[in-house]
Amino acid sequence: MKNKTALIAFGGNALLPKPRHGLQSEQIKHAEKAARLMIHIVRRGYDLIIVHGNGPQVGNLLIQMEESINKVPPFSLDICDAMTEGSMGYMLEKAIINELRKKSLDKEVVTLITQVIVDKEDPAFDSPSKPIGPFYSEYRARMLIREKKWKMMEDAGRGFRKVVPSPKPIDVVPKHVMHDLVRSGKIVIAAGGGGIPVIINGRGLFQGVEAVIDKDYTSGLIARETRADLFIILTNVPQVYLNFGTPREKPILEMPVDEAKQQMAREQFPPGSMGPKIEAAIDYIEGGGKEVLITSASHLKAAMIHRSGTRIFGPNEET
Amino acid sequence: MKNKTALIAFGGNALLPKPRHGLQSEQIKHAEKAARLMIHIVRRGYDLIIVHGNGPQVGNLLIQMEESINKVPPFSLDICDAMTEGSMGYMLEKAIINELRKKSLDKEVVTLITQVIVDKEDPAFDSPSKPIGPFYSEYRARMLIREKKWKMMEDAGRGFRKVVPSPKPIDVVPKHVMHDLVRSGKIVIAAGGGGIPVIINGRGLFQGVEAVIDKDYTSGLIARETRADLFIILTNVPQVYLNFGTPREKPILEMPVDEAKQQMAREQFPPGSMGPKIEAAIDYIEGGGKEVLITSASHLKAAMIHRSGTRIFGPNEET
């Protein structure tokens, strides 16, 4: 029997939670913890695609590049993304291989360096808003604005930071390989950090851009295109809430996609946190997806048996 | 008709030649140059596996980590290798995709994060000898020896450098995926930097180690296991020479594997430069391989039509 397919998305903070600074030994421990969860999903009969964020990791890398700028030329953000796809992919892949070995499960794990195409006309390019990397002094910020044409923003008295656009993902490369690998039962780690952002330029060629692609949107796109049966989004709360942070806060256990859209329209889910997750869930369901589970790492096992988490489903799914 | 398969191996200096310091724009230009060569091989009817080195790139990354050590915890060499597999894989993959697009060729390119297993009992672990990363003062070197148990060596008056072992590759992960991708006609970039070195530890688990795996040996292993029809090793000379650097220097155009072994025994090919390439060639041919081509990037096209380069072949191949 053909396995079902699950896509799981989680943030880079799953491997590097605040207030830690990113000791390698800690990141490896967190990768091992994540790997145990992944194997739990596999043992429930799913083939698995893993999409991880890279916020804290690429932040650290940008600091490293800035600090050493007098000795080594720094890379742009797309290449830094590629580097974290390598480091985080390797840490996760190794941890998953080891969990498989402990359980005597025979399955191959693959980490794909993944480019994600964004539209060069995406309106996000007109209003960069996503802060990345180190804080700069006003003096250095002015220099970088002039010399490198960076957009920079003052951040609440802590200094100046570079801001980049956050365009929507429209295609994933290599797509067919990714689909084939999933279909053949491999555990696939792909599109780390939301993917390496590239545009197709005026000459029809791939060109890296300095941008951040939200990993929730990229994972929704991949879940839709691989026709994943289950789309799991890990976050730092066990459930989605209505009236979050107010006295009338109420957890949502189940929510048909139409209700999700209504609550979205009522601005129940703030942009930059739950908003993109609900939006990715809606896009996935409306693109033919079956079921979305939004929960925290510690509640995932319970959520897999409908005892926690928020389940979002389409009109054809039973509740 | 099934395509033939070629594996090509080249050094990290193909993207970052001395005396350059590694400007991104330069590395991208070199990747584009390399991509044009790769497409030349593809258009001659070969499916292609690409194995690149990462010496200068991982060297730069280690310097960046050391320079920023007061702000961000550094990673060990295996994770740094994974990062260069990401950055270099992305630069090469994008450049190759663009060459394919220019020529209207429809082929997918895949970059695999690749772990390479080495034997934890490999004698190389007893005598680390491969210098990596930045130069340290004697004071800091003594500290690192004491605190991190690094092996360090004085390097000709320029300071102290960390030395790591260079064990032999024994297996490649993910192996089956790599083979399937090659067989299905994808252009596969794998085992960058010779691969991320891992051992299987006493508990039967994968464990990253600080080591350098010679990319010539890894590429020979992959060429053998994928039964590649042609194994191309790029180097900085157009041919292999007998009596290299002496008045009796003589280029070798063709050499049966038996002769290669005899000349190897006569120490014609120095370790650390031509030696590992000839050794990898011999291992590949003796493992059932057909043909090895050793040449420089600028002579590759001529070498593909037997007008330059050194061709090494087995007893069953016609000359």
XYZ file of C-alpha atoms in Angstrom:
638
model
C 0.000 0.000 0.000
C 1.204 3.448 -0.860
C 2.076 5.484 2.213
C 0.414 8.778 2.886
C 2.623 11.849 2.662
C 3.075 14.479 5.350
C 4.895 17.774 5.047
C 6.118 19.292 8.285
C 7.312 22.890 8.621
C 9.098 24.288 11.643
C 11.110 27.388 12.452
C 14.867 27.726 12.719
C 14.355 28.353 16.430
C 13.468 24.660 16.766
C 17.231 24.062 16.505
C 18.347 27.341 18.054
C 15.807 28.663 20.579
C 16.270 32.012 22.274
C 17.989 33.067 24.474
C 20.732 30.682 23.334
C 23.545 31.882 21.097
C 23.824 28.808 18.964
C 26.422 26.508 20.500
C 26.907 23.648 18.073
C 26.315 21.049 20.802
C 22.936 22.646 21.600
C 21.867 22.813 17.973
C 22.775 19.150 17.537
C 20.737 18.224 20.629
C 17.741 20.117 19.292
C 18.170 18.424 15.911
C 18.089 15.065 17.694
C 14.890 16.067 19.488
C 13.332 17.150 16.193
C 14.459 13.882 14.597
C 12.554 11.852 17.208
C 9.382 13.739 16.275
C 10.014 13.144 12.589
C 10.374 9.413 13.184
C 7.126 9.448 15.162
C 5.364 10.776 12.050
C 7.098 8.216 9.816
C 6.049 5.371 12.135
C 2.453 6.495 11.845
C 2.687 5.583 8.173
C 3.714 8.782 6.464
C 6.367 9.590 3.918
C 7.848 12.852 5.002
C 8.983 16.197 3.593
C 10.671 18.540 6.043
C 10.873 22.304 5.551
C 12.745 24.209 8.250
C 13.268 27.914 8.857
C 16.710 29.472 9.303
C 16.113 32.840 11.007
C 18.534 32.588 13.950
C 21.079 30.591 11.943
C 21.326 32.958 9.003
C 21.353 35.829 11.505
C 24.440 34.333 13.138
C 26.092 33.783 9.772
C 25.506 37.409 8.753
C 27.109 38.513 12.024
C 30.099 36.256 11.312
C 30.487 37.733 7.835
C 30.265 41.315 9.133
C 32.756 40.693 11.943
C 35.344 39.251 9.568
C 34.779 41.703 6.740
C 38.379 42.951 6.855
C 39.687 39.451 6.128
C 37.106 37.687 3.959
C 34.605 39.157 1.465
C 31.049 38.518 2.705
C 28.333 36.701 0.746
C 24.890 37.993 -0.102
C 21.803 36.621 1.621
C 20.936 34.025 -1.023
C 24.342 32.355 -0.638
C 24.050 32.557 3.164
C 20.686 30.784 2.846
C 22.373 28.073 0.800
C 24.955 27.695 3.570
C 22.307 27.205 6.257
C 20.500 24.715 4.016
C 23.775 22.809 4.133
C 24.502 23.081 7.852
C 20.952 22.605 9.128
C 20.148 19.963 6.531
C 23.213 18.004 7.570
C 22.446 18.262 11.300
C 18.836 17.172 10.772
C 19.676 14.470 8.251
C 22.321 12.934 10.481
C 19.995 13.015 13.497
C 17.179 11.380 11.500
C 19.508 8.710 10.109
C 20.555 7.913 13.672
C 16.950 7.647 14.888
C 16.186 5.336 11.958
C 19.227 3.220 12.854
C 18.149 3.006 16.502
C 14.729 1.773 15.420
C 16.178 -0.496 12.697
C 14.119 1.304 10.069
C 15.502 1.204 6.539
C 14.799 4.510 4.825
C 17.003 6.975 3.000
C 17.107 10.642 3.968
C 17.965 13.310 1.384
C 18.792 16.973 1.812
C 18.217 19.014 -1.331
C 19.726 22.431 -1.866
C 16.566 24.208 -2.966
C 16.123 27.381 -4.958
C 12.717 29.015 -4.773
C 11.639 31.283 -7.599
C 9.916 34.527 -6.736
C 8.363 37.012 -9.165
C 10.754 39.861 -9.933
C 7.650 42.091 -10.093
C 6.460 40.969 -6.640
C 5.220 44.137 -4.880
C 7.311 43.134 -1.847
C 10.402 44.342 -3.739
C 9.042 47.892 -3.538
C 8.832 47.860 0.251
C 11.558 45.805 1.958
C 10.449 45.289 5.550
C 12.098 42.157 6.913
C 15.062 43.023 9.213
C 18.040 40.647 8.991
C 21.562 40.336 10.331
C 23.547 42.460 12.767
C 22.798 45.860 14.234
C 24.919 48.656 12.776
C 25.873 52.083 14.078
C 24.279 55.006 12.310
C 27.662 55.869 10.780
C 28.175 52.434 9.241
C 24.509 52.223 8.245
C 24.817 55.432 6.211
C 27.907 54.018 4.536
C 26.151 50.753 3.626
C 23.114 52.611 2.291
C 25.377 54.721 0.086
C 27.876 52.088 -1.039
C 25.844 48.903 -1.190
C 22.422 50.470 -1.804
C 21.061 48.522 1.159
C 17.758 49.546 2.696
C 18.234 50.048 6.427
C 15.875 50.735 9.287
C 16.365 51.981 12.806
C 15.315 49.293 15.272
C 13.914 50.635 18.571
C 17.115 52.326 19.737
C 19.223 49.180 19.263
C 20.819 50.396 16.057
C 20.253 50.061 12.324
C 19.449 46.838 10.529
C 19.289 45.868 6.908
C 15.761 45.222 5.659
C 14.960 42.971 2.707
C 11.739 42.177 0.855
C 9.659 39.098 1.589
C 8.201 38.031 -1.775
C 5.865 35.049 -2.282
C 7.284 31.737 -3.567
C 6.002 30.707 -6.993
C 8.110 27.689 -7.919
C 10.586 25.285 -6.373
C 13.805 23.959 -7.969
C 14.497 21.037 -8.411
C 10.758 20.280 -8.466
C 10.475 16.958 -10.279
C 13.347 15.431 -8.364
C 11.724 16.479 -5.105
C 8.388 14.958 -6.103
C 10.000 11.718 -7.304
C 11.997 11.350 -4.098
C 8.911 11.824 -1.949
C 6.895 9.399 -4.067
C 9.630 6.789 -3.747
C 9.450 6.941 0.046
C 12.530 8.966 0.900
C 12.536 11.396 3.797
C 13.232 14.687 2.044
C 14.642 17.812 3.692
C 14.052 20.695 1.301
C 13.680 24.454 0.966
C 15.417 25.184 4.251
C 14.948 28.804 5.289
C 11.995 28.967 2.899
C 14.386 28.327 0.024
C 17.164 30.286 -1.670
C 15.389 33.247 -3.299
C 15.955 33.613 -7.041
C 14.203 35.589 -9.751
C 14.094 34.898 -13.475
C 15.738 38.008 -14.816
C 15.117 39.934 -18.035
C 17.341 37.529 -19.980
C 15.382 34.518 -18.744
C 18.137 33.460 -16.351
C 18.119 32.548 -12.670
C 19.494 35.292 -10.474
C 19.869 35.205 -6.690
C 18.223 38.035 -4.772
C 18.508 39.360 -1.264
C 15.121 38.463 0.154
C 13.476 36.282 2.770
C 10.824 33.828 1.683
C 8.455 32.871 4.492
C 8.934 29.150 5.082
C 5.196 28.791 5.801
C 4.333 29.922 2.276
C 7.031 27.769 0.686
C 5.967 24.716 2.664
C 2.312 25.342 1.703
C 3.352 25.493 -1.947
C 5.306 22.240 -1.691
C 2.519 20.521 0.286
C 0.061 21.503 -2.444
C 2.262 20.497 -5.362
C 3.328 17.169 -3.871
C -0.335 16.532 -2.945
C 0.659 15.879 0.645
C -2.131 14.263 2.688
C -1.194 16.149 5.824
C 0.441 19.542 6.261
C 1.848 20.058 9.764
C 2.942 23.511 10.883
C 4.858 23.609 14.149
C 4.765 26.826 16.138
C 5.327 27.866 19.749
C 1.700 27.405 20.884
C -0.205 24.096 21.106
C -3.216 25.539 19.278
C -4.449 28.430 17.246
C -6.554 30.806 19.338
C -9.388 33.206 18.701
C -8.961 36.553 20.478
C -5.358 35.581 21.265
C -3.885 37.425 24.230
C -7.244 38.811 25.404
C -9.493 37.676 28.273
C -11.767 36.099 25.625
C -8.908 33.911 24.253
C -10.259 30.557 23.078
C -8.353 27.625 21.534
C -9.551 26.278 18.201
C -9.567 22.485 17.937
C -11.106 22.143 14.521
C -11.888 24.681 11.870
C -13.244 24.176 8.345
C -11.324 26.189 5.771
C -14.282 28.557 5.273
C -14.223 29.498 8.925
C -10.473 30.018 8.761
C -11.048 32.462 5.907
C -13.734 34.329 7.829
C -11.570 34.645 10.940
C -8.638 35.681 8.752
C -10.806 38.447 7.277
C -11.661 39.539 10.846
C -7.890 39.949 11.450
C -7.862 37.275 14.127
C -4.421 36.063 13.024
C -1.662 38.693 13.118
C 0.693 39.065 10.139
C 4.237 37.933 10.876
C 3.107 35.244 13.338
C -0.079 33.139 12.971
C -1.270 34.979 9.861
C 1.122 33.409 7.307
C 0.491 29.955 8.791
C -3.298 30.247 8.408
C -2.841 31.734 4.953
C -0.554 28.851 3.924
C -3.119 26.406 5.358
C -5.957 28.004 3.375
C -3.926 28.008 0.127
C -3.027 24.362 0.630
C -6.626 23.268 1.312
C -8.016 25.340 -1.549
C -5.369 23.861 -3.824
C -6.783 20.377 -3.109
C -5.063 19.623 0.203
C -6.788 17.551 2.855
C -5.760 18.407 6.349
C -3.598 20.922 8.200
C -2.400 20.523 11.757
C -1.045 23.567 13.596
C 0.525 22.773 16.947
C 3.707 22.922 19.010
C 6.522 20.350 19.000
C 5.576 19.165 22.481
C 1.900 18.689 21.513
C 2.469 17.094 18.106
C 2.057 13.491 19.243
C -1.289 14.312 20.900
C -2.328 16.384 17.904
C -1.632 13.446 15.549
C -4.426 11.570 17.358
C -6.738 14.607 17.484
C -6.163 15.328 21.179
C -4.475 18.682 20.728
C -3.514 21.172 18.050
C -5.733 22.954 15.582
C -7.022 20.970 12.636
C -8.042 22.832 9.480
C -9.794 20.858 6.777
C -11.587 21.235 3.476
C -15.270 20.779 2.617
C -14.767 17.145 1.588
C -13.064 16.012 4.764
C -14.990 14.571 7.672
C -14.586 16.439 10.959
C 19.540 4.939 -26.025
C 20.908 5.171 -22.517
C 23.407 7.989 -22.142
C 26.894 7.295 -20.944
C 27.797 8.671 -17.533
C 30.749 10.910 -16.724
C 31.983 11.966 -13.329
C 34.036 15.136 -13.198
C 36.102 16.199 -10.201
C 37.680 19.614 -9.790
C 39.240 21.584 -6.965
C 37.673 24.403 -4.968
C 40.248 26.697 -6.584
C 38.278 26.317 -9.844
C 35.807 28.769 -8.258
C 38.318 30.652 -6.111
C 41.793 30.673 -7.670
C 44.757 32.198 -5.884
C 45.721 34.979 -5.332
C 42.077 36.106 -5.105
C 40.378 36.453 -1.754
C 37.002 35.138 -2.750
C 34.838 38.047 -3.879
C 31.379 36.655 -4.490
C 31.224 38.195 -7.970
C 34.472 36.403 -8.891
C 33.305 33.062 -7.540
C 30.069 33.387 -9.503
C 32.008 34.183 -12.686
C 34.195 31.124 -12.169
C 31.095 29.007 -11.532
C 29.679 30.228 -14.843
C 32.910 29.272 -16.593
C 32.810 25.830 -14.979
C 29.141 25.487 -15.989
C 30.003 26.026 -19.658
C 32.495 23.147 -19.441
C 29.907 20.938 -17.747
C 27.405 21.606 -20.530
C 30.076 20.761 -23.095
C 30.350 17.310 -21.516
C 26.557 16.922 -21.392
C 26.251 17.840 -25.057
C 28.757 15.129 -25.927
C 26.144 12.665 -24.670
C 26.996 12.164 -21.036
C 24.931 12.176 -17.878
C 27.005 13.989 -15.335
C 28.054 13.782 -11.706
C 30.062 16.714 -10.366
C 32.351 16.493 -7.330
C 34.073 19.739 -6.360
C 36.694 20.521 -3.746
C 36.262 23.251 -1.120
C 39.778 24.051 0.150
C 39.847 27.852 -0.272
C 36.137 28.202 0.570
C 36.207 26.266 3.822
C 39.450 28.070 4.669
C 37.640 31.407 4.344
C 34.724 30.148 6.415
C 37.047 29.004 9.221
C 38.644 32.458 9.221
C 35.178 34.057 9.448
C 34.285 31.827 12.392
C 37.529 32.601 14.198
C 37.256 36.364 13.633
C 33.715 36.463 15.052
C 34.314 34.043 17.901
C 33.411 36.648 20.535
C 29.934 37.033 19.049
C 28.924 33.687 17.561
C 29.987 30.156 18.578
C 31.967 28.557 15.727
C 31.105 25.261 14.042
C 33.333 22.234 13.651
C 34.811 21.318 10.283
C 32.107 18.819 9.300
C 29.402 21.483 9.601
C 31.597 23.996 7.748
C 31.920 21.410 4.968
C 28.132 21.137 4.858
C 27.934 24.923 4.522
C 30.302 24.996 1.547
C 28.353 22.123 -0.051
C 25.397 24.502 0.164
C 27.084 27.667 -1.082
C 29.201 26.112 -3.829
C 26.463 23.680 -4.853
C 24.044 26.581 -5.230
C 26.493 28.712 -7.241
C 27.313 25.806 -9.574
C 23.718 24.597 -9.854
C 22.406 28.045 -10.729
C 25.170 28.574 -13.299
C 24.475 25.177 -14.893
C 20.712 25.811 -14.969
C 21.399 29.095 -16.760
C 23.679 27.433 -19.332
C 20.965 24.815 -19.948
C 18.392 27.584 -20.378
C 20.620 29.437 -22.850
C 20.972 26.255 -24.905
C 17.267 25.325 -24.488
C 18.276 22.021 -22.924
C 15.739 20.460 -20.592
C 17.541 18.747 -17.742
C 17.216 18.976 -13.971
C 20.222 19.740 -11.784
C 20.352 18.489 -8.198
C 22.705 19.370 -5.362
C 22.858 16.721 -2.658
C 24.209 17.389 0.798
C 26.513 14.385 1.034
C 27.955 12.649 4.053
C 30.931 10.397 3.425
C 31.639 7.629 5.882
C 35.225 7.017 6.930
C 36.547 4.190 9.107
C 36.935 5.310 12.721
C 39.991 3.021 12.829
C 41.537 4.650 9.746
C 45.270 5.042 10.542
C 45.011 8.687 9.391
C 43.340 9.486 12.731
C 46.616 8.676 14.484
C 48.587 11.235 12.510
C 46.626 14.368 11.557
C 48.622 16.147 8.896
C 46.295 18.300 6.799
C 46.534 22.000 7.771
C 43.236 23.917 7.682
C 41.906 27.364 8.545
C 43.590 30.472 9.881
C 47.082 30.999 11.225
C 47.220 31.423 15.002
C 49.768 33.026 17.274
C 51.765 30.646 19.446
C 49.864 31.911 22.501
C 46.428 31.176 21.044
C 47.650 27.914 19.551
C 48.731 26.672 22.982
C 45.304 27.634 24.330
C 43.476 25.747 21.575
C 45.665 22.676 22.042
C 44.893 22.684 25.756
C 41.208 23.615 25.672
C 39.932 22.092 22.459
C 42.478 19.261 22.170
C 43.286 20.425 18.640
C 46.453 19.219 16.969
C 48.429 22.218 15.751
C 51.548 22.610 13.671
C 53.928 25.468 13.074
C 53.806 26.503 9.437
C 57.122 27.883 8.096
C 57.261 30.957 10.313
C 53.744 32.118 9.369
C 52.170 30.922 12.613
C 50.357 27.853 13.890
C 47.606 26.015 12.041
C 45.208 23.315 13.052
C 45.935 19.954 11.435
C 43.294 17.288 10.870
C 43.453 13.714 9.597
C 42.719 12.787 5.996
C 41.041 9.356 6.142
C 39.892 7.378 3.100
C 36.214 7.447 2.062
C 34.421 4.113 2.375
C 30.770 4.930 1.708
C 28.600 7.769 0.468
C 25.238 8.885 1.914
C 22.613 9.065 0.382
C 23.984 6.408 -1.992
C 20.885 4.909 -3.636
C 19.304 8.287 -4.221
C 22.496 9.497 -5.873
C 22.648 6.447 -8.148
C 18.954 6.720 -9.073
C 19.281 10.403 -9.907
C 22.267 9.783 -12.162
C 20.538 6.867 -13.870
C 17.471 9.003 -14.510
C 19.576 11.589 -16.351
C 19.845 14.351 -13.777
C 22.995 16.438 -13.451
C 24.064 15.643 -9.893
C 26.351 17.809 -7.759
C 27.467 15.680 -4.826
C 30.123 15.181 -2.167
C 31.381 18.753 -2.369
C 34.674 19.153 -0.522
C 35.113 15.370 -0.728
C 31.987 15.000 1.423
C 31.104 15.715 5.052
C 33.273 13.309 7.065
C 31.343 11.023 9.438
C 32.281 7.871 11.304
C 29.986 5.129 12.561
C 30.648 5.312 16.275
C 30.695 2.566 18.922
C 26.911 2.737 19.245
C 26.407 2.262 15.513
C 25.478 5.901 14.973
C 26.691 8.530 12.505
C 29.016 11.041 14.082
C 30.632 14.017 12.370
C 34.419 14.241 12.625
C 36.967 16.943 11.998
C 38.765 15.580 8.984
C 39.388 16.305 5.316
C 38.485 13.678 2.762
C 40.438 14.030 -0.470
C 37.887 14.794 -3.185
C 39.900 12.706 -5.660
C 39.375 9.574 -3.564
C 35.680 10.336 -2.983
C 35.084 11.004 -6.657
C 36.909 7.774 -7.568
C 34.658 5.878 -5.155
C 31.507 7.431 -6.632
C 32.724 6.903 -10.226
C 33.300 3.230 -9.412
C 30.004 2.688 -7.606
C 27.886 4.491 -10.199
C 29.786 2.589 -12.924
C 30.609 5.853 -14.656
C 31.930 5.368 -18.201
C 34.342 8.255 -17.923
C 36.094 9.716 -14.887
C 37.478 13.195 -15.526
C 39.910 14.758 -13.057
C 40.644 18.423 -13.632
C 43.925 19.781 -12.335
C 46.171 22.743 -13.092
C 48.264 21.028 -15.768
C 47.030 19.860 -19.187
C 48.659 16.454 -18.789
C 50.306 14.124 -16.342
C 54.082 14.149 -16.716
C 56.880 11.706 -16.105
C 59.897 13.257 -14.364
C 57.776 16.341 -13.647
C 59.805 19.491 -13.060
C 63.054 17.972 -14.304
C 64.879 18.445 -17.629
C 63.593 14.958 -18.594
C 59.922 15.986 -18.074
C 57.665 14.212 -20.576
C 53.888 14.454 -20.976
C 51.865 11.234 -20.892
C 49.098 11.056 -23.488
C 47.912 7.532 -22.837
C 48.767 5.092 -20.107
C 47.348 1.623 -19.448
C 46.502 1.117 -15.782
C 49.407 -1.331 -15.357
C 51.851 1.321 -16.403
C 50.214 3.835 -14.071
C 50.799 1.388 -11.217
C 54.442 0.887 -12.182
C 55.097 4.627 -12.380
C 53.245 5.099 -9.104
C 55.555 2.518 -7.510
C 58.517 4.474 -8.883
C 57.194 7.540 -7.004
C 56.654 9.496 -10.203
C 53.504 11.125 -8.791
C 53.990 13.100 -5.586
C 51.555 12.603 -2.695
C 49.304 15.630 -2.091
C 49.249 16.597 -5.778
C 49.235 14.132 -8.690
C 49.568 11.065 -6.448
C 45.963 10.913 -5.151
C 44.615 11.532 -8.662
C 46.559 8.612 -10.157
C 45.640 6.465 -7.171
C 41.936 7.329 -7.590
C 42.254 6.561 -11.314
C 43.835 3.168 -10.633
C 41.172 2.260 -8.031
C 38.415 3.245 -10.436
C 39.824 1.218 -13.352
C 40.556 -1.802 -11.164
C 37.005 -1.575 -9.797
C 35.662 -2.039 -13.324
C 35.917 1.520 -14.634
C 36.683 2.216 -18.261
C 38.508 5.449 -18.844
C 40.096 8.260 -16.869
C 40.968 11.647 -18.281
C 43.326 13.904 -16.331
C 43.662 17.396 -17.748
C 43.167 21.104 -17.063
C 39.930 23.059 -17.489
C 41.337 24.884 -20.513
C 42.402 21.633 -22.208
C 39.271 19.597 -21.401
C 37.548 20.110 -24.755
C 40.650 18.977 -26.643
C 41.138 16.096 -24.212
C 37.548 14.887 -24.820
C 38.560 14.231 -28.452
C 41.933 12.706 -27.500
C 43.984 15.755 -28.463
C 45.244 16.612 -25.026
C 45.137 15.367 -21.472
C 46.286 12.041 -20.068
C 44.079 9.032 -20.704
C 44.333 6.068 -18.361
C 42.492 2.907 -19.310
C 42.007 -0.711 -18.339
C 43.167 -3.886 -20.079
C 39.830 -4.278 -21.924
C 39.750 -0.830 -23.472
C 41.200 -0.111 -26.867
C 43.876 2.547 -26.978
